[in-house]
Amino acid sequence: MAVVVSCRCRNTYTLKDEYAGKLVECPQCGAVNKASESTLTPKSQADEAFNRDIFLLRQKHLSINQKYQVFDEQGNPILFIERPTHFWRTLLAVFVAWVVTIVVYLGGMAVASVSARQGGGGGLAVFVLLAAPVVFVVIAMALSKKRHVTFYRDESRTQKMFDVLQDKKVQFPMRTYTVRDASGRPLATFKKNYFYNIFRKRWEMRSPNGSVICVAKEDSIILSLLRRVLGPLYGLLRTNFIITRGESDMVMGEFKRKLTILDRYVLDLSADRRRDLDRRLGLALGVMLDTGERR
């Protein structure tokens, strides 16, 4: 079985399997690379940027939109990610939601007050009190724009690699996203159940035919419960995830936040030696674990 090596100069060359795991020199630029122990699969050949097992993500700060730079292990930039926040649209949605909520609340309480003077209305007042925050959330989400995630070749945004679409603006208790390649073909769907987050955060990835590709969940049920009580504890209890194959407990990757002031993450899929998981899906999952959980 041949071993395929990809260099940072974008040169790709094939060696005999006896070179697997060894350091070899690129015939084009002379750089030293480690020969992969697994051959390229059709999925990983989508682009040379995805022909690796470890991705370093760094979130850009002082930016209205959520932006990430993706690097290889040598620190070379390979991808740029953006998730627009639609700041002004969101601000308008919140304002309108507040106005509608206040009107509904005052109107409901006025009706409850009249009913109370007529010998009833206590239950109506409680209902209005409980319904007000629900009205606010539904109106704000309905008026805001969907927040899609786009993966580009670089910061110029001239070449889109793939994207993640938010399926619906208002979804509960389940929220779903669709991953598409550059041509718009669906690659997978993500599903998040808010009820799982009470004890342990969990995301599920399914193929277009509905089969479970992998599951991402907090690294430990004990740590997840401690985080609910103590919070991140100055970074000592930062939220990390493990990625398991299908519906089994076999770990195929990890998504960890580094102990740094700025948001830096490592997506490590080295345990997936056969590269069954499309690296595009792994990256998309990593970004959603951060932005979707507001870490």
PDB file of C-alpha atoms in Angstrom:
ATOM      1  CA  MET A   1       0.000   0.000   0.000  1.00  0.00           C
ATOM      2  CA  ALA A   2       1.500   3.350  -1.032  1.00  0.00           C
ATOM      3  CA  VAL A   3       1.992   6.251   1.373  1.00  0.00           C
ATOM      4  CA  VAL A   4       1.056   9.742   0.216  1.00  0.00           C
ATOM      5  CA  VAL A   5       2.978  12.739   1.580  1.00  0.00           C
ATOM      6  CA  SER A   6       1.769  16.332   1.266  1.00  0.00           C
ATOM      7  CA  CYS A   7       4.213  19.171   1.743  1.00  0.00           C
ATOM      8  CA  ARG A   8       3.514  22.760   2.815  1.00  0.00           C
ATOM      9  CA  CYS A   9       4.641  23.848  -0.669  1.00  0.00           C
ATOM     10  CA  ARG A  10       1.509  21.995  -1.915  1.00  0.00           C
ATOM     11  CA  ASN A  11       3.576  19.286  -3.575  1.00  0.00           C
ATOM     12  CA  THR A  12       2.215  15.753  -3.142  1.00  0.00           C
ATOM     13  CA  TYR A  13       4.303  12.655  -3.730  1.00  0.00           C
ATOM     14  CA  THR A  14       3.924   8.906  -3.211  1.00  0.00           C
ATOM     15  CA  LEU A  15       6.342   6.587  -1.403  1.00  0.00           C
ATOM     16  CA  LYS A  16       6.490   2.881  -0.610  1.00  0.00           C
ATOM     17  CA  ASP A  17       4.712   1.812   2.556  1.00  0.00           C
ATOM     18  CA  GLU A  18       8.068   1.129   4.257  1.00  0.00           C
ATOM     19  CA  TYR A  19       8.417   4.917   4.674  1.00  0.00           C
ATOM     20  CA  ALA A  20       5.217   5.212   6.736  1.00  0.00           C
ATOM     21  CA  GLY A  21       5.797   7.271   9.881  1.00  0.00           C
ATOM     22  CA  LYS A  22       9.308   8.343   8.838  1.00  0.00           C
ATOM     23  CA  LEU A  23      10.678  11.812   8.112  1.00  0.00           C
ATOM     24  CA  VAL A  24      11.241  12.340   4.392  1.00  0.00           C
ATOM     25  CA  GLU A  25      12.484  15.231   2.279  1.00  0.00           C
ATOM     26  CA  CYS A  26      10.271  16.912  -0.299  1.00  0.00           C
ATOM     27  CA  PRO A  27      11.844  16.552  -3.761  1.00  0.00           C
ATOM     28  CA  GLN A  28      10.495  19.955  -4.809  1.00  0.00           C
ATOM     29  CA  CYS A  29      11.409  22.321  -1.939  1.00  0.00           C
ATOM     30  CA  GLY A  30      13.562  20.174   0.350  1.00  0.00           C
ATOM     31  CA  ALA A  31      11.299  20.560   3.399  1.00  0.00           C
ATOM     32  CA  VAL A  32      11.158  17.647   5.830  1.00  0.00           C
ATOM     33  CA  ASN A  33       7.743  16.022   6.294  1.00  0.00           C
ATOM     34  CA  LYS A  34       6.441  13.016   8.171  1.00  0.00           C
ATOM     35  CA  ALA A  35       5.101  10.319   5.885  1.00  0.00           C
ATOM     36  CA  SER A  36       1.505   9.560   6.793  1.00  0.00           C
ATOM     37  CA  GLU A  37       0.753   6.067   8.052  1.00  0.00           C
ATOM     38  CA  SER A  38      -2.481   5.984   6.088  1.00  0.00           C
ATOM     39  CA  THR A  39      -3.205   6.584   2.450  1.00  0.00           C
ATOM     40  CA  LEU A  40      -5.429   9.349   1.188  1.00  0.00           C
ATOM     41  CA  THR A  41      -9.094   8.462   1.040  1.00  0.00           C
ATOM     42  CA  PRO A  42     -11.457   9.989  -1.552  1.00  0.00           C
ATOM     43  CA  LYS A  43     -12.917  12.197   1.183  1.00  0.00           C
ATOM     44  CA  SER A  44      -9.570  13.593   2.301  1.00  0.00           C
ATOM     45  CA  GLN A  45      -8.644  14.293  -1.322  1.00  0.00           C
ATOM     46  CA  ALA A  46     -11.303  17.001  -1.472  1.00  0.00           C
ATOM     47  CA  ASP A  47      -8.402  19.418  -1.083  1.00  0.00           C
ATOM     48  CA  GLU A  48      -4.819  19.266   0.151  1.00  0.00           C
ATOM     49  CA  ALA A  49      -5.743  21.620   3.007  1.00  0.00           C
ATOM     50  CA  PHE A  50      -7.660  18.745   4.599  1.00  0.00           C
ATOM     51  CA  ASN A  51      -4.928  16.148   4.161  1.00  0.00           C
ATOM     52  CA  ARG A  52      -3.921  16.146   7.837  1.00  0.00           C
ATOM     53  CA  ASP A  53      -5.083  14.955  11.237  1.00  0.00           C
ATOM     54  CA  ILE A  54      -4.387  17.994  13.416  1.00  0.00           C
ATOM     55  CA  PHE A  55      -5.824  21.479  12.885  1.00  0.00           C
ATOM     56  CA  LEU A  56      -5.043  24.520  15.023  1.00  0.00           C
ATOM     57  CA  LEU A  57      -7.833  27.100  15.266  1.00  0.00           C
ATOM     58  CA  ARG A  58      -7.478  30.625  16.566  1.00  0.00           C
ATOM     59  CA  GLN A  59     -10.444  32.935  16.962  1.00  0.00           C
ATOM     60  CA  LYS A  60      -9.958  36.563  15.967  1.00  0.00           C
ATOM     61  CA  HIS A  61     -10.921  39.096  18.612  1.00  0.00           C
ATOM     62  CA  LEU A  62     -12.011  42.721  18.300  1.00  0.00           C
ATOM     63  CA  SER A  63     -14.206  41.672  15.400  1.00  0.00           C
ATOM     64  CA  ILE A  64     -17.984  42.028  15.082  1.00  0.00           C
ATOM     65  CA  ASN A  65     -18.286  38.782  13.120  1.00  0.00           C
ATOM     66  CA  GLN A  66     -16.922  35.524  14.498  1.00  0.00           C
ATOM     67  CA  LYS A  67     -13.745  34.748  12.570  1.00  0.00           C
ATOM     68  CA  TYR A  68     -11.239  31.923  12.826  1.00  0.00           C
ATOM     69  CA  GLN A  69      -7.870  31.271  11.247  1.00  0.00           C
ATOM     70  CA  VAL A  70      -6.941  27.606  10.758  1.00  0.00           C
ATOM     71  CA  PHE A  71      -3.273  26.560  10.837  1.00  0.00           C
ATOM     72  CA  ASP A  72      -1.372  23.336  10.303  1.00  0.00           C
ATOM     73  CA  GLU A  73       1.027  21.949  12.923  1.00  0.00           C
ATOM     74  CA  GLN A  74       3.855  24.108  11.593  1.00  0.00           C
ATOM     75  CA  GLY A  75       1.796  27.268  12.066  1.00  0.00           C
ATOM     76  CA  ASN A  76       1.067  27.839   8.384  1.00  0.00           C
ATOM     77  CA  PRO A  77      -2.402  29.325   7.652  1.00  0.00           C
ATOM     78  CA  ILE A  78      -4.531  26.964   5.576  1.00  0.00           C
ATOM     79  CA  LEU A  79      -8.125  28.186   5.963  1.00  0.00           C
ATOM     80  CA  PHE A  80     -10.213  31.175   7.025  1.00  0.00           C
ATOM     81  CA  ILE A  81     -13.644  30.854   8.666  1.00  0.00           C
ATOM     82  CA  GLU A  82     -16.352  33.476   9.162  1.00  0.00           C
ATOM     83  CA  ARG A  83     -19.732  33.411  10.883  1.00  0.00           C
ATOM     84  CA  PRO A  84     -21.481  36.811  10.509  1.00  0.00           C
ATOM     85  CA  THR A  85     -23.352  38.083  13.544  1.00  0.00           C
ATOM     86  CA  HIS A  86     -25.542  40.511  11.533  1.00  0.00           C
ATOM     87  CA  PHE A  87     -25.101  43.035  14.342  1.00  0.00           C
ATOM     88  CA  TRP A  88     -27.573  45.730  13.270  1.00  0.00           C
ATOM     89  CA  ARG A  89     -30.250  43.221  12.235  1.00  0.00           C
ATOM     90  CA  THR A  90     -29.866  41.451  15.579  1.00  0.00           C
ATOM     91  CA  LEU A  91     -30.037  44.744  17.481  1.00  0.00           C
ATOM     92  CA  LEU A  92     -33.245  45.679  15.637  1.00  0.00           C
ATOM     93  CA  ALA A  93     -34.716  42.228  16.329  1.00  0.00           C
ATOM     94  CA  VAL A  94     -34.023  42.584  20.065  1.00  0.00           C
ATOM     95  CA  PHE A  95     -35.554  46.071  20.145  1.00  0.00           C
ATOM     96  CA  VAL A  96     -38.737  44.957  18.360  1.00  0.00           C
ATOM     97  CA  ALA A  97     -38.948  41.900  20.601  1.00  0.00           C
ATOM     98  CA  TRP A  98     -38.764  44.120  23.703  1.00  0.00           C
ATOM     99  CA  VAL A  99     -41.504  46.403  22.386  1.00  0.00           C
ATOM    100  CA  VAL A 100     -43.811  43.507  21.500  1.00  0.00           C
ATOM    101  CA  THR A 101     -43.138  41.794  24.827  1.00  0.00           C
ATOM    102  CA  ILE A 102     -43.923  44.942  26.808  1.00  0.00           C
ATOM    103  CA  VAL A 103     -47.134  45.495  24.854  1.00  0.00           C
ATOM    104  CA  VAL A 104     -48.202  41.868  25.344  1.00  0.00           C
ATOM    105  CA  TYR A 105     -47.307  41.987  29.028  1.00  0.00           C
ATOM    106  CA  LEU A 106     -49.079  45.276  29.779  1.00  0.00           C
ATOM    107  CA  GLY A 107     -52.121  44.264  27.723  1.00  0.00           C
ATOM    108  CA  GLY A 108     -52.295  40.861  29.372  1.00  0.00           C
ATOM    109  CA  MET A 109     -51.924  42.252  32.874  1.00  0.00           C
ATOM    110  CA  ALA A 110     -54.612  44.864  32.160  1.00  0.00           C
ATOM    111  CA  VAL A 111     -57.020  42.122  31.093  1.00  0.00           C
ATOM    112  CA  ALA A 112     -56.033  40.063  34.152  1.00  0.00           C
ATOM    113  CA  SER A 113     -56.643  43.070  36.404  1.00  0.00           C
ATOM    114  CA  VAL A 114     -60.129  43.584  34.988  1.00  0.00           C
ATOM    115  CA  SER A 115     -60.873  39.864  35.367  1.00  0.00           C
ATOM    116  CA  ALA A 116     -59.597  39.937  38.954  1.00  0.00           C
ATOM    117  CA  ARG A 117     -62.035  42.700  39.877  1.00  0.00           C
ATOM    118  CA  GLN A 118     -64.780  40.507  38.458  1.00  0.00           C
ATOM    119  CA  GLY A 119     -63.752  37.599  40.646  1.00  0.00           C
ATOM    120  CA  GLY A 120     -61.111  35.838  38.500  1.00  0.00           C
ATOM    121  CA  GLY A 121     -57.973  36.566  36.488  1.00  0.00           C
ATOM    122  CA  GLY A 122     -55.349  35.201  38.925  1.00  0.00           C
ATOM    123  CA  GLY A 123     -54.420  32.383  36.600  1.00  0.00           C
ATOM    124  CA  LEU A 124     -54.292  34.726  33.630  1.00  0.00           C
ATOM    125  CA  ALA A 125     -51.782  36.985  35.394  1.00  0.00           C
ATOM    126  CA  VAL A 126     -49.478  34.040  36.066  1.00  0.00           C
ATOM    127  CA  PHE A 127     -49.795  32.898  32.443  1.00  0.00           C
ATOM    128  CA  VAL A 128     -48.884  36.383  31.137  1.00  0.00           C
ATOM    129  CA  LEU A 129     -45.891  36.511  33.475  1.00  0.00           C
ATOM    130  CA  LEU A 130     -44.604  33.171  32.200  1.00  0.00           C
ATOM    131  CA  ALA A 131     -45.441  33.850  28.550  1.00  0.00           C
ATOM    132  CA  ALA A 132     -43.621  37.215  28.349  1.00  0.00           C
ATOM    133  CA  PRO A 133     -40.047  35.837  28.171  1.00  0.00           C
ATOM    134  CA  VAL A 134     -41.176  33.184  25.676  1.00  0.00           C
ATOM    135  CA  VAL A 135     -42.668  35.883  23.446  1.00  0.00           C
ATOM    136  CA  PHE A 136     -39.428  37.847  23.633  1.00  0.00           C
ATOM    137  CA  VAL A 137     -37.246  34.890  22.621  1.00  0.00           C
ATOM    138  CA  VAL A 138     -39.519  33.779  19.767  1.00  0.00           C
ATOM    139  CA  ILE A 139     -39.870  37.294  18.309  1.00  0.00           C
ATOM    140  CA  ALA A 140     -36.138  38.040  18.593  1.00  0.00           C
ATOM    141  CA  MET A 141     -35.167  34.771  16.891  1.00  0.00           C
ATOM    142  CA  ALA A 142     -37.828  35.075  14.203  1.00  0.00           C
ATOM    143  CA  LEU A 143     -36.664  38.565  13.187  1.00  0.00           C
ATOM    144  CA  SER A 144     -32.939  37.826  13.301  1.00  0.00           C
ATOM    145  CA  LYS A 145     -31.061  36.367  10.337  1.00  0.00           C
ATOM    146  CA  LYS A 146     -29.766  32.820  10.126  1.00  0.00           C
ATOM    147  CA  ARG A 147     -26.113  32.589  11.048  1.00  0.00           C
ATOM    148  CA  HIS A 148     -24.311  30.468   8.489  1.00  0.00           C
ATOM    149  CA  VAL A 149     -20.626  29.520   8.707  1.00  0.00           C
ATOM    150  CA  THR A 150     -18.416  29.758   5.611  1.00  0.00           C
ATOM    151  CA  PHE A 151     -14.965  28.203   5.181  1.00  0.00           C
ATOM    152  CA  TYR A 152     -12.664  30.017   2.731  1.00  0.00           C
ATOM    153  CA  ARG A 153      -9.246  29.304   1.288  1.00  0.00           C
ATOM    154  CA  ASP A 154      -7.903  32.469   2.908  1.00  0.00           C
ATOM    155  CA  GLU A 155      -8.918  35.881   4.233  1.00  0.00           C
ATOM    156  CA  SER A 156      -9.526  37.237   0.733  1.00  0.00           C
ATOM    157  CA  ARG A 157     -12.760  35.162   0.716  1.00  0.00           C
ATOM    158  CA  THR A 158     -12.414  34.620  -3.026  1.00  0.00           C
ATOM    159  CA  GLN A 159     -12.633  30.824  -2.869  1.00  0.00           C
ATOM    160  CA  LYS A 160     -15.274  29.118  -0.764  1.00  0.00           C
ATOM    161  CA  MET A 161     -14.331  25.619   0.386  1.00  0.00           C
ATOM    162  CA  PHE A 162     -17.600  24.597   2.087  1.00  0.00           C
ATOM    163  CA  ASP A 163     -20.217  25.991   4.460  1.00  0.00           C
ATOM    164  CA  VAL A 164     -22.535  25.154   7.358  1.00  0.00           C
ATOM    165  CA  LEU A 165     -26.127  26.346   7.095  1.00  0.00           C
ATOM    166  CA  GLN A 166     -28.449  26.970  10.023  1.00  0.00           C
ATOM    167  CA  ASP A 167     -31.594  25.110   8.948  1.00  0.00           C
ATOM    168  CA  LYS A 168     -34.168  27.156  10.891  1.00  0.00           C
ATOM    169  CA  LYS A 169     -34.102  30.310  12.970  1.00  0.00           C
ATOM    170  CA  VAL A 170     -36.450  29.008  15.656  1.00  0.00           C
ATOM    171  CA  GLN A 171     -35.976  25.392  16.754  1.00  0.00           C
ATOM    172  CA  PHE A 172     -36.581  23.773  20.137  1.00  0.00           C
ATOM    173  CA  PRO A 173     -35.577  21.494  21.722  1.00  0.00           C
ATOM    174  CA  MET A 174     -33.569  20.406  18.678  1.00  0.00           C
ATOM    175  CA  ARG A 175     -31.354  22.617  16.508  1.00  0.00           C
ATOM    176  CA  THR A 176     -30.001  21.357  13.181  1.00  0.00           C
ATOM    177  CA  TYR A 177     -27.379  22.472  10.659  1.00  0.00           C
ATOM    178  CA  THR A 178     -26.439  21.246   7.181  1.00  0.00           C
ATOM    179  CA  VAL A 179     -22.872  20.997   5.864  1.00  0.00           C
ATOM    180  CA  ARG A 180     -22.475  21.550   2.115  1.00  0.00           C
ATOM    181  CA  ASP A 181     -19.457  21.366  -0.163  1.00  0.00           C
ATOM    182  CA  ALA A 182     -18.427  24.229  -2.447  1.00  0.00           C
ATOM    183  CA  SER A 183     -20.957  23.149  -5.094  1.00  0.00           C
ATOM    184  CA  GLY A 184     -23.831  23.083  -2.599  1.00  0.00           C
ATOM    185  CA  ARG A 185     -24.027  19.299  -2.263  1.00  0.00           C
ATOM    186  CA  PRO A 186     -25.055  18.189   1.276  1.00  0.00           C
ATOM    187  CA  LEU A 187     -22.288  16.349   3.130  1.00  0.00           C
ATOM    188  CA  ALA A 188     -23.855  15.852   6.550  1.00  0.00           C
ATOM    189  CA  THR A 189     -26.187  17.319   9.164  1.00  0.00           C
ATOM    190  CA  PHE A 190     -25.524  18.334  12.764  1.00  0.00           C
ATOM    191  CA  LYS A 191     -28.100  17.943  15.499  1.00  0.00           C
ATOM    192  CA  LYS A 192     -28.022  19.457  18.980  1.00  0.00           C
ATOM    193  CA  ASN A 193     -30.569  18.686  21.699  1.00  0.00           C
ATOM    194  CA  TYR A 194     -30.797  21.417  24.346  1.00  0.00           C
ATOM    195  CA  PHE A 195     -32.000  18.935  26.965  1.00  0.00           C
ATOM    196  CA  TYR A 196     -28.675  17.068  26.769  1.00  0.00           C
ATOM    197  CA  ASN A 197     -26.865  20.284  27.736  1.00  0.00           C
ATOM    198  CA  ILE A 198     -28.373  20.163  31.203  1.00  0.00           C
ATOM    199  CA  PHE A 199     -25.943  17.390  32.154  1.00  0.00           C
ATOM    200  CA  ARG A 200     -23.496  16.900  29.271  1.00  0.00           C
ATOM    201  CA  LYS A 201     -23.207  18.804  26.005  1.00  0.00           C
ATOM    202  CA  ARG A 202     -23.679  16.564  22.995  1.00  0.00           C
ATOM    203  CA  TRP A 203     -23.755  16.987  19.202  1.00  0.00           C
ATOM    204  CA  GLU A 204     -24.647  14.338  16.656  1.00  0.00           C
ATOM    205  CA  MET A 205     -23.477  14.193  13.033  1.00  0.00           C
ATOM    206  CA  ARG A 206     -25.459  12.227  10.439  1.00  0.00           C
ATOM    207  CA  SER A 207     -24.801  11.433   6.790  1.00  0.00           C
ATOM    208  CA  PRO A 208     -27.309  12.486   4.086  1.00  0.00           C
ATOM    209  CA  ASN A 209     -28.847   8.988   4.283  1.00  0.00           C
ATOM    210  CA  GLY A 210     -29.485   9.377   8.032  1.00  0.00           C
ATOM    211  CA  SER A 211     -26.788   7.130   9.507  1.00  0.00           C
ATOM    212  CA  VAL A 212     -24.790   8.431  12.500  1.00  0.00           C
ATOM    213  CA  ILE A 213     -21.247   9.382  11.465  1.00  0.00           C
ATOM    214  CA  CYS A 214     -19.990  10.488  14.864  1.00  0.00           C
ATOM    215  CA  VAL A 215     -21.020  12.004  18.181  1.00  0.00           C
ATOM    216  CA  ALA A 216     -19.238  14.846  19.988  1.00  0.00           C
ATOM    217  CA  LYS A 217     -19.743  15.175  23.745  1.00  0.00           C
ATOM    218  CA  GLU A 218     -18.044  16.726  26.736  1.00  0.00           C
ATOM    219  CA  ASP A 219     -14.942  14.797  27.718  1.00  0.00           C
ATOM    220  CA  SER A 220     -16.307  13.632  31.084  1.00  0.00           C
ATOM    221  CA  ILE A 221     -19.694  13.507  32.780  1.00  0.00           C
ATOM    222  CA  ILE A 222     -18.027  14.371  36.111  1.00  0.00           C
ATOM    223  CA  LEU A 223     -16.234  17.389  34.648  1.00  0.00           C
ATOM    224  CA  SER A 224     -19.403  18.494  32.851  1.00  0.00           C
ATOM    225  CA  LEU A 225     -21.337  18.475  36.144  1.00  0.00           C
ATOM    226  CA  LEU A 226     -18.530  20.415  37.839  1.00  0.00           C
ATOM    227  CA  ARG A 227     -18.685  22.996  35.057  1.00  0.00           C
ATOM    228  CA  ARG A 228     -22.413  23.429  35.679  1.00  0.00           C
ATOM    229  CA  VAL A 229     -21.692  24.227  39.340  1.00  0.00           C
ATOM    230  CA  LEU A 230     -18.318  25.997  39.254  1.00  0.00           C
ATOM    231  CA  GLY A 231     -18.210  27.396  35.719  1.00  0.00           C
ATOM    232  CA  PRO A 232     -14.922  27.394  33.773  1.00  0.00           C
ATOM    233  CA  LEU A 233     -12.984  28.139  37.019  1.00  0.00           C
ATOM    234  CA  TYR A 234     -10.492  30.502  35.355  1.00  0.00           C
ATOM    235  CA  GLY A 235      -9.882  28.064  32.526  1.00  0.00           C
ATOM    236  CA  LEU A 236      -9.111  25.025  34.684  1.00  0.00           C
ATOM    237  CA  LEU A 237     -12.499  23.511  33.804  1.00  0.00           C
ATOM    238  CA  ARG A 238     -12.590  24.698  30.193  1.00  0.00           C
ATOM    239  CA  THR A 239     -14.994  22.700  28.044  1.00  0.00           C
ATOM    240  CA  ASN A 240     -13.325  20.044  25.894  1.00  0.00           C
ATOM    241  CA  PHE A 241     -15.012  17.470  23.674  1.00  0.00           C
ATOM    242  CA  ILE A 242     -14.316  13.928  22.527  1.00  0.00           C
ATOM    243  CA  ILE A 243     -15.546  12.664  19.146  1.00  0.00           C
ATOM    244  CA  THR A 244     -16.704   9.051  19.010  1.00  0.00           C
ATOM    245  CA  ARG A 245     -17.236   6.875  15.938  1.00  0.00           C
ATOM    246  CA  GLY A 246     -20.883   6.338  15.015  1.00  0.00           C
ATOM    247  CA  GLU A 247     -22.954   5.498  18.086  1.00  0.00           C
ATOM    248  CA  SER A 248     -20.112   3.585  19.725  1.00  0.00           C
ATOM    249  CA  ASP A 249     -17.732   4.728  22.480  1.00  0.00           C
ATOM    250  CA  MET A 250     -14.661   4.415  20.244  1.00  0.00           C
ATOM    251  CA  VAL A 251     -12.861   7.784  20.335  1.00  0.00           C
ATOM    252  CA  MET A 252     -11.759   9.039  16.931  1.00  0.00           C
ATOM    253  CA  GLY A 253     -10.858  12.611  17.824  1.00  0.00           C
ATOM    254  CA  GLU A 254     -10.756  15.450  20.348  1.00  0.00           C
ATOM    255  CA  PHE A 255     -11.549  19.140  20.283  1.00  0.00           C
ATOM    256  CA  LYS A 256      -9.738  21.010  23.055  1.00  0.00           C
ATOM    257  CA  ARG A 257      -9.355  24.595  24.096  1.00  0.00           C
ATOM    258  CA  LYS A 258      -5.824  25.586  25.022  1.00  0.00           C
ATOM    259  CA  LEU A 259      -5.104  27.237  28.365  1.00  0.00           C
ATOM    260  CA  THR A 260      -4.421  30.704  26.897  1.00  0.00           C
ATOM    261  CA  ILE A 261      -5.837  34.209  27.244  1.00  0.00           C
ATOM    262  CA  LEU A 262      -6.987  34.236  23.618  1.00  0.00           C
ATOM    263  CA  ASP A 263      -9.290  31.551  22.218  1.00  0.00           C
ATOM    264  CA  ARG A 264      -7.101  28.852  20.689  1.00  0.00           C
ATOM    265  CA  TYR A 265      -8.293  25.340  19.884  1.00  0.00           C
ATOM    266  CA  VAL A 266      -6.846  22.045  18.707  1.00  0.00           C
ATOM    267  CA  LEU A 267      -8.829  19.586  16.585  1.00  0.00           C
ATOM    268  CA  ASP A 268      -6.949  16.297  16.838  1.00  0.00           C
ATOM    269  CA  LEU A 269      -8.234  13.452  14.642  1.00  0.00           C
ATOM    270  CA  SER A 270      -5.106  11.299  14.909  1.00  0.00           C
ATOM    271  CA  ALA A 271      -7.118   8.454  16.439  1.00  0.00           C
ATOM    272  CA  ASP A 272      -9.037   8.186  13.145  1.00  0.00           C
ATOM    273  CA  ARG A 273      -6.128   6.404  11.453  1.00  0.00           C
ATOM    274  CA  ARG A 274      -8.188   5.278   8.443  1.00  0.00           C
ATOM    275  CA  ARG A 275      -9.510   8.806   7.971  1.00  0.00           C
ATOM    276  CA  ASP A 276     -13.097   7.633   7.868  1.00  0.00           C
ATOM    277  CA  LEU A 277     -14.230  11.068   9.033  1.00  0.00           C
ATOM    278  CA  ASP A 278     -14.161  13.662   6.267  1.00  0.00           C
ATOM    279  CA  ARG A 279     -11.814  16.351   7.608  1.00  0.00           C
ATOM    280  CA  ARG A 280     -14.175  19.050   6.369  1.00  0.00           C
ATOM    281  CA  LEU A 281     -16.857  17.635   8.645  1.00  0.00           C
ATOM    282  CA  GLY A 282     -14.404  17.464  11.524  1.00  0.00           C
ATOM    283  CA  LEU A 283     -13.542  21.149  11.109  1.00  0.00           C
ATOM    284  CA  ALA A 284     -17.185  22.138  10.752  1.00  0.00           C
ATOM    285  CA  LEU A 285     -17.998  20.231  13.933  1.00  0.00           C
ATOM    286  CA  GLY A 286     -15.157  21.936  15.803  1.00  0.00           C
ATOM    287  CA  VAL A 287     -16.375  25.417  14.896  1.00  0.00           C
ATOM    288  CA  MET A 288     -19.959  24.572  15.856  1.00  0.00           C
ATOM    289  CA  LEU A 289     -18.771  23.187  19.202  1.00  0.00           C
ATOM    290  CA  ASP A 290     -17.329  26.612  19.889  1.00  0.00           C
ATOM    291  CA  THR A 291     -19.842  29.018  18.377  1.00  0.00           C
ATOM    292  CA  GLY A 292     -22.885  26.822  19.012  1.00  0.00           C
ATOM    293  CA  GLU A 293     -22.032  26.446  22.692  1.00  0.00           C
ATOM    294  CA  ARG A 294     -20.861  30.065  23.149  1.00  0.00           C
ATOM    295  CA  ARG A 295     -17.686  28.925  24.820  1.00  0.00           C
TER     296      ARG A 295
END
